[in-house]
Coordinates of C-alpha atoms and ligand atoms in Angstrom, one line a residue:
M1 CA -30.3 33.7 121.7
E2 CA -32.4 33.4 124.8
T3 CA -36.2 34.1 124.5
I4 CA -39.2 33.6 126.7
F5 CA -39.7 30.4 124.8
T6 CA -36.2 29.0 125.5
K7 CA -36.9 29.6 129.2
I8 CA -40.2 27.7 128.8
I9 CA -38.4 24.9 127.0
E10 CA -35.8 24.7 129.8
G11 CA -38.5 24.7 132.4
A12 CA -37.4 28.0 134.0
I13 CA -40.8 29.5 133.2
P14 CA -44.0 27.4 133.7
S15 CA -46.3 26.5 130.8
V16 CA -49.1 24.2 130.1
K17 CA -47.5 21.7 127.8
L18 CA -49.7 19.7 125.3
H19 CA -47.0 17.9 123.4
E20 CA -43.2 17.5 123.2
D21 CA -40.7 15.7 121.0
A22 CA -37.1 16.1 119.8
L23 CA -37.8 19.1 117.6
C24 CA -40.6 21.1 119.3
I25 CA -43.0 21.6 122.1
A26 CA -46.7 22.6 122.0
I27 CA -48.1 24.8 124.8
L28 CA -51.2 26.8 125.5
D29 CA -50.8 30.5 124.7
I30 CA -51.1 32.5 127.9
N31 CA -53.2 35.2 126.2
P32 CA -55.5 33.3 123.8
V33 CA -57.8 34.6 121.1
H34 CA -60.0 31.7 122.2
K35 CA -59.3 29.1 124.9
G36 CA -57.2 26.3 123.6
H37 CA -55.1 28.7 121.4
T38 CA -51.9 26.6 121.0
L39 CA -48.3 27.4 120.1
V40 CA -46.1 24.9 118.4
I41 CA -42.6 26.1 119.3
S42 CA -39.3 25.0 117.7
R43 CA -36.8 23.8 120.3
T44 CA -34.1 25.6 118.4
P45 CA -34.7 29.3 118.6
Y46 CA -34.7 30.1 114.8
P47 CA -35.9 33.7 114.7
T48 CA -38.0 33.1 111.5
I49 CA -38.7 30.4 108.9
S50 CA -35.7 31.6 106.9
E51 CA -33.2 30.2 109.4
C52 CA -35.2 26.9 109.9
P53 CA -34.3 23.8 108.0
S54 CA -37.2 22.8 105.7
E55 CA -37.5 19.3 107.3
T56 CA -37.9 20.9 110.8
L57 CA -40.5 23.3 109.4
A58 CA -42.4 20.4 107.9
H59 CA -42.3 18.6 111.3
L60 CA -43.7 21.8 113.0
M61 CA -46.5 21.9 110.5
H62 CA -47.2 18.2 111.1
V63 CA -47.5 18.9 114.8
A64 CA -49.7 21.9 114.1
K65 CA -52.0 19.6 112.1
E66 CA -52.3 17.3 115.1
A67 CA -53.1 20.3 117.3
D68 CA -55.8 21.4 114.9
A69 CA -57.4 17.9 115.0
K70 CA -57.3 17.9 118.8
L71 CA -58.9 21.3 119.1
R72 CA -61.6 20.4 116.6
S73 CA -62.4 17.1 118.3
T74 CA -62.2 18.3 121.9
L75 CA -63.4 21.9 121.8
G76 CA -65.7 21.6 118.8
C77 CA -64.3 24.6 117.0
Q78 CA -65.3 24.6 113.3
G79 CA -62.0 26.0 112.0
T80 CA -58.6 27.2 113.1
N81 CA -56.3 30.0 112.0
I82 CA -52.8 28.6 111.6
V83 CA -50.4 31.5 111.7
I84 CA -46.7 32.2 111.8
N85 CA -45.9 35.8 112.5
N86 CA -42.6 35.8 110.6
G87 CA -40.4 38.7 111.6
K88 CA -41.0 41.9 113.6
A89 CA -42.6 43.7 110.7
S90 CA -45.4 41.0 110.6
G91 CA -46.2 41.6 114.3
Q92 CA -43.9 38.8 115.7
E93 CA -43.4 39.6 119.4
V94 CA -41.2 36.7 120.3
P95 CA -38.3 36.2 117.9
H96 CA -38.3 32.4 118.2
L97 CA -40.1 30.4 115.5
H98 CA -43.6 29.2 116.6
I99 CA -46.9 28.4 114.9
H100 CA -50.2 29.6 116.3
I101 CA -53.2 27.3 116.1
I102 CA -56.2 29.4 117.0
P103 CA -59.6 27.8 117.4
R104 CA -62.3 29.5 115.4
Y105 CA -66.1 29.2 115.7
D106 CA -68.8 30.0 113.2
D107 CA -70.0 33.6 113.9
D108 CA -67.3 34.3 116.6
Q109 CA -66.9 37.8 115.3
Q110 CA -63.1 37.6 115.3
K111 CA -61.2 38.9 112.2
F112 CA -57.7 39.6 111.0
G113 CA -57.2 43.4 110.9
F114 CA -55.6 43.5 107.4
I115 CA -56.6 46.4 105.1
K116 CA -56.5 45.1 101.5
H117 CA -55.8 47.1 98.4
P118 CA -56.6 46.1 94.8
Y119 CA -53.8 46.2 92.2
A120 CA -53.7 49.0 89.6
D121 CA -54.4 48.1 86.0
G122 CA -51.8 45.6 84.7
E123 CA -49.9 45.6 88.0
I124 CA -50.8 42.1 89.1
A125 CA -49.1 40.6 86.0
Q126 CA -45.9 42.6 86.7
Y127 CA -45.8 41.4 90.2
G128 CA -46.4 37.9 89.0
K129 CA -43.4 38.1 86.7
K130 CA -41.2 39.5 89.5
L131 CA -42.2 37.0 92.0
E132 CA -42.0 33.7 90.1
F133 CA -39.9 31.1 91.8
Ligands
AMP1 P1 -46.0 36.3 118.3 O1 -46.6 37.7 118.3 O2 -46.4 35.5 117.1 O3 -44.5 36.4 118.6 O4 -46.7 35.6 119.5 C1 -46.2 35.4 120.7 C2 -47.3 34.7 121.6 O5 -46.6 34.2 122.8 C3 -48.4 35.7 122.0 O6 -49.6 35.2 121.5 C4 -48.3 35.6 123.6 O7 -49.6 35.6 124.2 C5 -47.6 34.3 123.8 N1 -46.9 34.2 125.0 C6 -46.0 35.1 125.5 N2 -45.5 34.7 126.7 C7 -46.0 33.5 127.0 C8 -45.9 32.5 128.0 N3 -45.2 32.8 129.1 N4 -46.7 31.4 128.0 C9 -47.5 31.2 126.9 N5 -47.6 32.0 125.9 C10 -46.9 33.2 125.9

């Protein structure tokens, strides 16, 4: 399936490329949370991690770790959010597997917008039982 990222990989759409190898490229996100926000994109357009071989996923995470180190050493961010929006329900806009590496700074006032809910009495144990793997 063709996505905006396959077009970037083919060079049909311009990007600022930070890294490339046999399995992935890393580019700057065009609409960053903070400058330097990086995307590590699988060359093969797996829609989500479910379709991606584990070895490839491990490689993408290895490259994300290198991006994290570069952002910390060059921009001086104190942390990063490393995020995969994995499926449309999770907010994934481009159905082509990619990892976001988002620079974060102490007191930068950014937050995830999740609303969290505690479990009812005893419920956490039931979920634990159902979800063992
Ligand atoms: P997601 O919601 O996880 O699918 O994220 C897709 C990301 O791709 C967004 O953060 C967009 O800003 C980014 N994006 C979309 N088009 C481009 C582009 N042409 N170059 C770089 N980043 C892009």
